[in-house]
C-alpha atoms as an extended CHARMM CRD file, in Angstrom:
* protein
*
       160  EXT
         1         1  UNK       CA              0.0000000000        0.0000000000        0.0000000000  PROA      1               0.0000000000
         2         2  UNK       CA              3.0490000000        2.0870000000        0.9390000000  PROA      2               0.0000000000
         3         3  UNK       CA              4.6430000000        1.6710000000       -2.4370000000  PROA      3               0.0000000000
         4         4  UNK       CA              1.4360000000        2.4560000000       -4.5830000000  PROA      4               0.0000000000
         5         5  UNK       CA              0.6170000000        5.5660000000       -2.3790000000  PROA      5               0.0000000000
         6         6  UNK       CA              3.8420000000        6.9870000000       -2.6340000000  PROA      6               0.0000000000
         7         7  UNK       CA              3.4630000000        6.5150000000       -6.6500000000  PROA      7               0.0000000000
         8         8  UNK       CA             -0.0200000000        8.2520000000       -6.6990000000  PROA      8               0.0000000000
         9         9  UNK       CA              1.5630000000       11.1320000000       -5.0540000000  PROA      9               0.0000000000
        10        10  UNK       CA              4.4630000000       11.5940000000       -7.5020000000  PROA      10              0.0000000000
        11        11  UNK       CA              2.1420000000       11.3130000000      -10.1330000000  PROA      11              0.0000000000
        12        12  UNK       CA             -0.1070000000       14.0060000000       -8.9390000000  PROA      12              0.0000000000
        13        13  UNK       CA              2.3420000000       16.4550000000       -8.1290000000  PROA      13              0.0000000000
        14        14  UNK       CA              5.0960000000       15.2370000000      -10.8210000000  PROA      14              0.0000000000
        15        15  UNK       CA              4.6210000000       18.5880000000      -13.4420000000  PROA      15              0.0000000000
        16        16  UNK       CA              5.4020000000       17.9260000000      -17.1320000000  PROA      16              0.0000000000
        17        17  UNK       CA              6.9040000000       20.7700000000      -17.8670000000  PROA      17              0.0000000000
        18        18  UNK       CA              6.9710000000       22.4050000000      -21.3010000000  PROA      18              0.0000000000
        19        19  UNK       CA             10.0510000000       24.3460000000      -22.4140000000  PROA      19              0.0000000000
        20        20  UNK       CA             11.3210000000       25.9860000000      -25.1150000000  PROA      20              0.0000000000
        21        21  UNK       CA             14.7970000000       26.8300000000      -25.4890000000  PROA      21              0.0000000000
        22        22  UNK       CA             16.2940000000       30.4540000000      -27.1540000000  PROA      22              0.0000000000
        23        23  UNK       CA             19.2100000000       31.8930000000      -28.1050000000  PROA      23              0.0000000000
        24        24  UNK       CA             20.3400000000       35.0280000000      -29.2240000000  PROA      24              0.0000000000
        25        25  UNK       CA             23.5210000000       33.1030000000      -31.7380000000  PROA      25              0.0000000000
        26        26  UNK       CA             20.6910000000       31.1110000000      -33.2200000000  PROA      26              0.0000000000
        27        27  UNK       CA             19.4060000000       27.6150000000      -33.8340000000  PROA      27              0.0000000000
        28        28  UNK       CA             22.2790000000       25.9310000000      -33.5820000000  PROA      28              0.0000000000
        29        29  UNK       CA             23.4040000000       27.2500000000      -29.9580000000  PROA      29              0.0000000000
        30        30  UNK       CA             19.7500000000       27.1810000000      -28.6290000000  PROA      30              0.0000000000
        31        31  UNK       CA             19.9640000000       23.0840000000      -29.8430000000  PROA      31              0.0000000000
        32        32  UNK       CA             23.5210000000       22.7930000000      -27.8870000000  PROA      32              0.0000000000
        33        33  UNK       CA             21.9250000000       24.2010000000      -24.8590000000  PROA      33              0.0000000000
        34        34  UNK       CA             18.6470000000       21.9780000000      -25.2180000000  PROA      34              0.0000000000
        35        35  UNK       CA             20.3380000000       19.1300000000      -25.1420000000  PROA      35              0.0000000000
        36        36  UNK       CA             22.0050000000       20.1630000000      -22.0140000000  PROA      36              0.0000000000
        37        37  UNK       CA             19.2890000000       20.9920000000      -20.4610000000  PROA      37              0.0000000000
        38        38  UNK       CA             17.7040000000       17.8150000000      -21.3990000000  PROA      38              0.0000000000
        39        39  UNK       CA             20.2620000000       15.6630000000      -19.3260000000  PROA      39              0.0000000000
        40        40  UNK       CA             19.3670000000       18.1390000000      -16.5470000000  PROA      40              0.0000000000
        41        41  UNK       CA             15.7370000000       17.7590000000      -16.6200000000  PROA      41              0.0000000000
        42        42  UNK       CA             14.4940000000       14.6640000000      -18.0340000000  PROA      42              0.0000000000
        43        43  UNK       CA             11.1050000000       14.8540000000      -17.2920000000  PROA      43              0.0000000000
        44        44  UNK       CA             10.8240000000       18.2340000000      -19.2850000000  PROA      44              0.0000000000
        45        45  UNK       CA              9.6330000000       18.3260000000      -22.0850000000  PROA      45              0.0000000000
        46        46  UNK       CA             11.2890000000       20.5550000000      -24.7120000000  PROA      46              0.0000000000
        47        47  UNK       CA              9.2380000000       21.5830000000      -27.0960000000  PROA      47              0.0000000000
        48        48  UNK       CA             11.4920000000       24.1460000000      -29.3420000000  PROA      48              0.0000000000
        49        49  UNK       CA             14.4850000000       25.2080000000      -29.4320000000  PROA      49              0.0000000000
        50        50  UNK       CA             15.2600000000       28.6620000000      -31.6990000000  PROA      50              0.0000000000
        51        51  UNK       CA             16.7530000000       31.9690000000      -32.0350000000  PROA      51              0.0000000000
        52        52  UNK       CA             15.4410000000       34.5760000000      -29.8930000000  PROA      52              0.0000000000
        53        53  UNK       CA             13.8090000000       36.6850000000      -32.2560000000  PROA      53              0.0000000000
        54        54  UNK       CA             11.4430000000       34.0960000000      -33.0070000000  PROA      54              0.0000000000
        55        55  UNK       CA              9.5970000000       34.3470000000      -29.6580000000  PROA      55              0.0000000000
        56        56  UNK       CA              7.1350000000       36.2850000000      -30.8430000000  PROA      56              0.0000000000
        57        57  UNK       CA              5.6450000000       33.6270000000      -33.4510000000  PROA      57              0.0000000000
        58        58  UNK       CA              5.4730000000       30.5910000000      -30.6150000000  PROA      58              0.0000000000
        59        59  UNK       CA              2.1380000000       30.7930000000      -29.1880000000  PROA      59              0.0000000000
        60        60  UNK       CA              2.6080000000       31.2860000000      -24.9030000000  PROA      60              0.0000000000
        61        61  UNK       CA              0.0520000000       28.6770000000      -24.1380000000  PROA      61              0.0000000000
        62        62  UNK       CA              2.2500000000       25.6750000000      -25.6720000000  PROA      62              0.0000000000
        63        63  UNK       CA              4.9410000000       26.3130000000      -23.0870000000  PROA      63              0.0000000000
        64        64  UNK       CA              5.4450000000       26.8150000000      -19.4700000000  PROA      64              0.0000000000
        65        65  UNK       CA              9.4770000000       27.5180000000      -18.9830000000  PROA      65              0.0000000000
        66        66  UNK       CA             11.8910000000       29.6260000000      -21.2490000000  PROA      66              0.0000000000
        67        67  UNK       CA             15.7800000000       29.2220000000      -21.6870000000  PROA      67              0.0000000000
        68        68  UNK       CA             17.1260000000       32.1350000000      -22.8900000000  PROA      68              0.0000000000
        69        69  UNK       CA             20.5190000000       33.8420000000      -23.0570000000  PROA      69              0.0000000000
        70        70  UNK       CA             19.0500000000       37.3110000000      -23.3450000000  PROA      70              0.0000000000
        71        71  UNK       CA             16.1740000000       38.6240000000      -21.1450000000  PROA      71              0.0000000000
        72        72  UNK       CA             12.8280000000       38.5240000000      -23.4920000000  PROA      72              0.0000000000
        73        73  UNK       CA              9.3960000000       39.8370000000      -22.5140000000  PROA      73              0.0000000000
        74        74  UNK       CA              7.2810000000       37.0920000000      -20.9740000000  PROA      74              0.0000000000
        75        75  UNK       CA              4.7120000000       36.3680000000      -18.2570000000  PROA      75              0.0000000000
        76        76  UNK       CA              6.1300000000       33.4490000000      -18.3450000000  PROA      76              0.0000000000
        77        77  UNK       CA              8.8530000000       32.0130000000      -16.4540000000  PROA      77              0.0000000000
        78        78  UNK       CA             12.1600000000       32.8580000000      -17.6020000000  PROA      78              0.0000000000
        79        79  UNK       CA             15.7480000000       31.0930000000      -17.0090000000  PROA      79              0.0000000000
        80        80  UNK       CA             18.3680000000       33.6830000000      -18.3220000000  PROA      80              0.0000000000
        81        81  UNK       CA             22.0700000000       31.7270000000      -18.4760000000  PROA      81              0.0000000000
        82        82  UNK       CA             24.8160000000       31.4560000000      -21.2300000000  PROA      82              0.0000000000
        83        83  UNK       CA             25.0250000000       29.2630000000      -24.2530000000  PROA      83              0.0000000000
        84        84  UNK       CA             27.3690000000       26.9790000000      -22.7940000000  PROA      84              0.0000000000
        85        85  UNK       CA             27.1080000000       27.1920000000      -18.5250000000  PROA      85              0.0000000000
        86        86  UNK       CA             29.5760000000       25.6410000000      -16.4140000000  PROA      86              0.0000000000
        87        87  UNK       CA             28.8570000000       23.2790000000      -13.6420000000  PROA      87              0.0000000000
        88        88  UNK       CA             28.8470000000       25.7760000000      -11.4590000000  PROA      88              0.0000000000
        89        89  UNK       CA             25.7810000000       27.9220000000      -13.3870000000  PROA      89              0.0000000000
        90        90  UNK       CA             24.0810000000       24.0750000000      -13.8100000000  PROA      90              0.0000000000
        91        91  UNK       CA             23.8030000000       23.4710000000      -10.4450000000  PROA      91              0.0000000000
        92        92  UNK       CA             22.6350000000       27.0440000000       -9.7630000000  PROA      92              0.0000000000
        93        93  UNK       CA             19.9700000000       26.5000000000      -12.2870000000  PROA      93              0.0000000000
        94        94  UNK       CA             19.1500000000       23.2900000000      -11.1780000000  PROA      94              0.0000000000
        95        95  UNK       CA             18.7020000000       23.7530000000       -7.9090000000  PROA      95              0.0000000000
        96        96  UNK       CA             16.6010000000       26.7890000000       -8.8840000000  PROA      96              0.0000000000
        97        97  UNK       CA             14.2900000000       25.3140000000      -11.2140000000  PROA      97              0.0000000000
        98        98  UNK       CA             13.8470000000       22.4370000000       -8.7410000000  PROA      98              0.0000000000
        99        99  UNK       CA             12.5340000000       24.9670000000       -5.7280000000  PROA      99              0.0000000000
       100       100  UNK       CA             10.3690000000       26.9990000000       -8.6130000000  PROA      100             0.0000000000
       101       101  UNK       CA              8.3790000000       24.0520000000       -9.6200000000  PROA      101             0.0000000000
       102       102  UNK       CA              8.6650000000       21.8110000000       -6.2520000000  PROA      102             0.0000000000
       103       103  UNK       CA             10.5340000000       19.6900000000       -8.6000000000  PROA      103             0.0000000000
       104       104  UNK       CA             10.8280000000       15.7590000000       -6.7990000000  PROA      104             0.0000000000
       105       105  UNK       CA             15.0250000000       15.2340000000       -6.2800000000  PROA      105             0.0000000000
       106       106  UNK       CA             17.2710000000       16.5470000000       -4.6610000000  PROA      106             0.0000000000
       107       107  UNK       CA             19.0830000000       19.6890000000       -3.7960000000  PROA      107             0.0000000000
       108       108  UNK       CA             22.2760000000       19.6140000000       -5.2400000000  PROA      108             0.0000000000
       109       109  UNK       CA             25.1420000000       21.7570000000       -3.5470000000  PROA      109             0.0000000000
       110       110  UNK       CA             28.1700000000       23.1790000000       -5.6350000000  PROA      110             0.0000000000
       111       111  UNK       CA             31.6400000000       21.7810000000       -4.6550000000  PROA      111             0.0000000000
       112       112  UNK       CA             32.6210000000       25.2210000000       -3.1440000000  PROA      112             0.0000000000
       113       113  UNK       CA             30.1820000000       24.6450000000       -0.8550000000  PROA      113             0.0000000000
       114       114  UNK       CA             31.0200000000       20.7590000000       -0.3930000000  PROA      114             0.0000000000
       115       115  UNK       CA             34.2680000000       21.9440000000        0.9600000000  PROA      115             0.0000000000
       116       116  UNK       CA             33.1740000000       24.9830000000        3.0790000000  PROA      116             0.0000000000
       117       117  UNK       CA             31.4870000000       22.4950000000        5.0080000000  PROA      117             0.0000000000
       118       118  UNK       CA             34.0410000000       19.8060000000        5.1770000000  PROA      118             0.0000000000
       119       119  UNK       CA             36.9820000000       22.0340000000        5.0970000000  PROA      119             0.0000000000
       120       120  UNK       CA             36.8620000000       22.8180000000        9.4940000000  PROA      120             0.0000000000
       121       121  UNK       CA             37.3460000000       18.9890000000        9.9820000000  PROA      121             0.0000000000
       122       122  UNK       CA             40.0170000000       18.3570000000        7.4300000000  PROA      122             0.0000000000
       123       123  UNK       CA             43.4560000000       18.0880000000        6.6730000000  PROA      123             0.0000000000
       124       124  UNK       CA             44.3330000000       19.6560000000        3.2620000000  PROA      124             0.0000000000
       125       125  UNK       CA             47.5820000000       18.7840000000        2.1570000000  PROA      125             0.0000000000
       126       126  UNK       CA             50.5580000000       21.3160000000        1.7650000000  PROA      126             0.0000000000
       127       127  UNK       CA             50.5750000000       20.5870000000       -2.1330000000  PROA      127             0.0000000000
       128       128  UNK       CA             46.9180000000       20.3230000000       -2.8300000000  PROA      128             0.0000000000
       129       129  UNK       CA             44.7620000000       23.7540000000       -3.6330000000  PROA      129             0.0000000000
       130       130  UNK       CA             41.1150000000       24.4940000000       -3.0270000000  PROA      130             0.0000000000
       131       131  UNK       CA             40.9110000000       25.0570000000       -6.8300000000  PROA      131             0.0000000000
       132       132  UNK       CA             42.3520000000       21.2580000000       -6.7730000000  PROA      132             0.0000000000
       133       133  UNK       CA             39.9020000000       20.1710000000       -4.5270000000  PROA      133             0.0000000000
       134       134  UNK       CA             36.6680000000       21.9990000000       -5.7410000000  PROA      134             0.0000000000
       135       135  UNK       CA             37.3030000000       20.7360000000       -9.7940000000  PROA      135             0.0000000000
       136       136  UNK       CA             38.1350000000       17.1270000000       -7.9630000000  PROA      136             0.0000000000
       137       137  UNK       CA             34.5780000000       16.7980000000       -6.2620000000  PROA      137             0.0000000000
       138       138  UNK       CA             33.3770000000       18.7470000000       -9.0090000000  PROA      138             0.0000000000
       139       139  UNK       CA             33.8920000000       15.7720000000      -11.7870000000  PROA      139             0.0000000000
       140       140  UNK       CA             32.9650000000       13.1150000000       -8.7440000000  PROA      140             0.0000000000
       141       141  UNK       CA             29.4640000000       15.1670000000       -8.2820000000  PROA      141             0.0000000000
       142       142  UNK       CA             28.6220000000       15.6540000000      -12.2720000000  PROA      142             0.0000000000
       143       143  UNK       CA             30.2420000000       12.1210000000      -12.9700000000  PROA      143             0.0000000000
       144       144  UNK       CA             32.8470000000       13.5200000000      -15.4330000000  PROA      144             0.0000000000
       145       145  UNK       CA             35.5370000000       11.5300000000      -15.9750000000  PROA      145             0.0000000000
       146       146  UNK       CA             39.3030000000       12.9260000000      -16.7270000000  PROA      146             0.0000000000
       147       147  UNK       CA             40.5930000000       12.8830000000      -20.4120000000  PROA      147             0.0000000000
       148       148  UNK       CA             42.7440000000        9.6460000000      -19.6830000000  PROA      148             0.0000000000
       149       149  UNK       CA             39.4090000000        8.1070000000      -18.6890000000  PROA      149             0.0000000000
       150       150  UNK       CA             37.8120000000        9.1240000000      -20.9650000000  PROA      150             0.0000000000
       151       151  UNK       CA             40.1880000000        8.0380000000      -24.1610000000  PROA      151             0.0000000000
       152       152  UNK       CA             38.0240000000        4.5520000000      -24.5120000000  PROA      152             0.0000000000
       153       153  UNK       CA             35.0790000000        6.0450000000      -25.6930000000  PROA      153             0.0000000000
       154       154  UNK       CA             33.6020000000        5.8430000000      -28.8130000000  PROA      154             0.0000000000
       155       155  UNK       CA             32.2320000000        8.1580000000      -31.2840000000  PROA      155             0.0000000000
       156       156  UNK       CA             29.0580000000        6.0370000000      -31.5250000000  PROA      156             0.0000000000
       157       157  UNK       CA             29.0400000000        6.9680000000      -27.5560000000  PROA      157             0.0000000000
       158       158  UNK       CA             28.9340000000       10.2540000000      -28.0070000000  PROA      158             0.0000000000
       159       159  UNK       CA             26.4130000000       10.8560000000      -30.7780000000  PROA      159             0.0000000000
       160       160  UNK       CA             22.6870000000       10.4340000000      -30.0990000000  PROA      160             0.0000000000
């Protein structure tokens, strides 16, 4: 009974979000940044992705959420970040979009705050750097694996 109830709920509050994604360089940014934002958010939906300027000819009632890397006039909700965010701008966003929409997960922190909070009860070696250590749990809390470890993989891998 436990199991089934707790599906009901995330069914009933699970939103599927529509987005569309813009960008100011064009299509061809705005479909680099949709896929991004699709391994971000897989249970949004992305609808279009385009340059900016089209806006105006995408009617507002087939989308809740816009990506943009310019501000635009919308009622709508509007995520403003760059064509190609770092980790640190992904988590922000995340995290953001997450307490917006009561999305279910998690909050994620950043690695600079990872070791602020670790940092009063540890050791750091003489040779090692907070830069070091931030781009380390970095790559351990997005999964991304060094270019040595990365050398196996294919091109097939890589292409959807």
């Amino acid at each position: 009974v436990i199991l089934f109830g707790g599906e009901i709920y995330k069914k009933k509050h699970a939103q599927n979000l529509r987005a569309i994604v813009l960008c100011v360089n064009g299509v061809s940014s705005s479909l680099i940044m949709r896929k991004r934002l699709e391994n971000m958010f897989p249970n949004m939906t992305f609808l279009l992705s385009t340059a900016s300027s089209d806006l105006d000819n995408i009617p507002a009632h087939s989308y809740d959420i816009i990506f943009s890397t310019v501000p635009v006039m919308t009622d709508k909700k509007l995520y403003v970040m760059s064509a190609f965010p770092d980790i640190e701008e992904e988590t922000i966003l995340y995290n953001q979009i997450s307490q917006d929409f009561n999305l279910p997960g998690f909050y994620k922190p950043s690695a600079q705050a990872i070791l602020r909070a670790i940092e009063p009860y540890v050791d750091i070696k003489s040779n090692a750097t907070k830069k070091q250590l931030t781009r380390i749990i970095d790559r351990k809390l997005n999964n991304k694996k060094t270019e040595s470890e990365a050398l196996g993989v294919m091109l097939s891998d890589l292409l959807t």
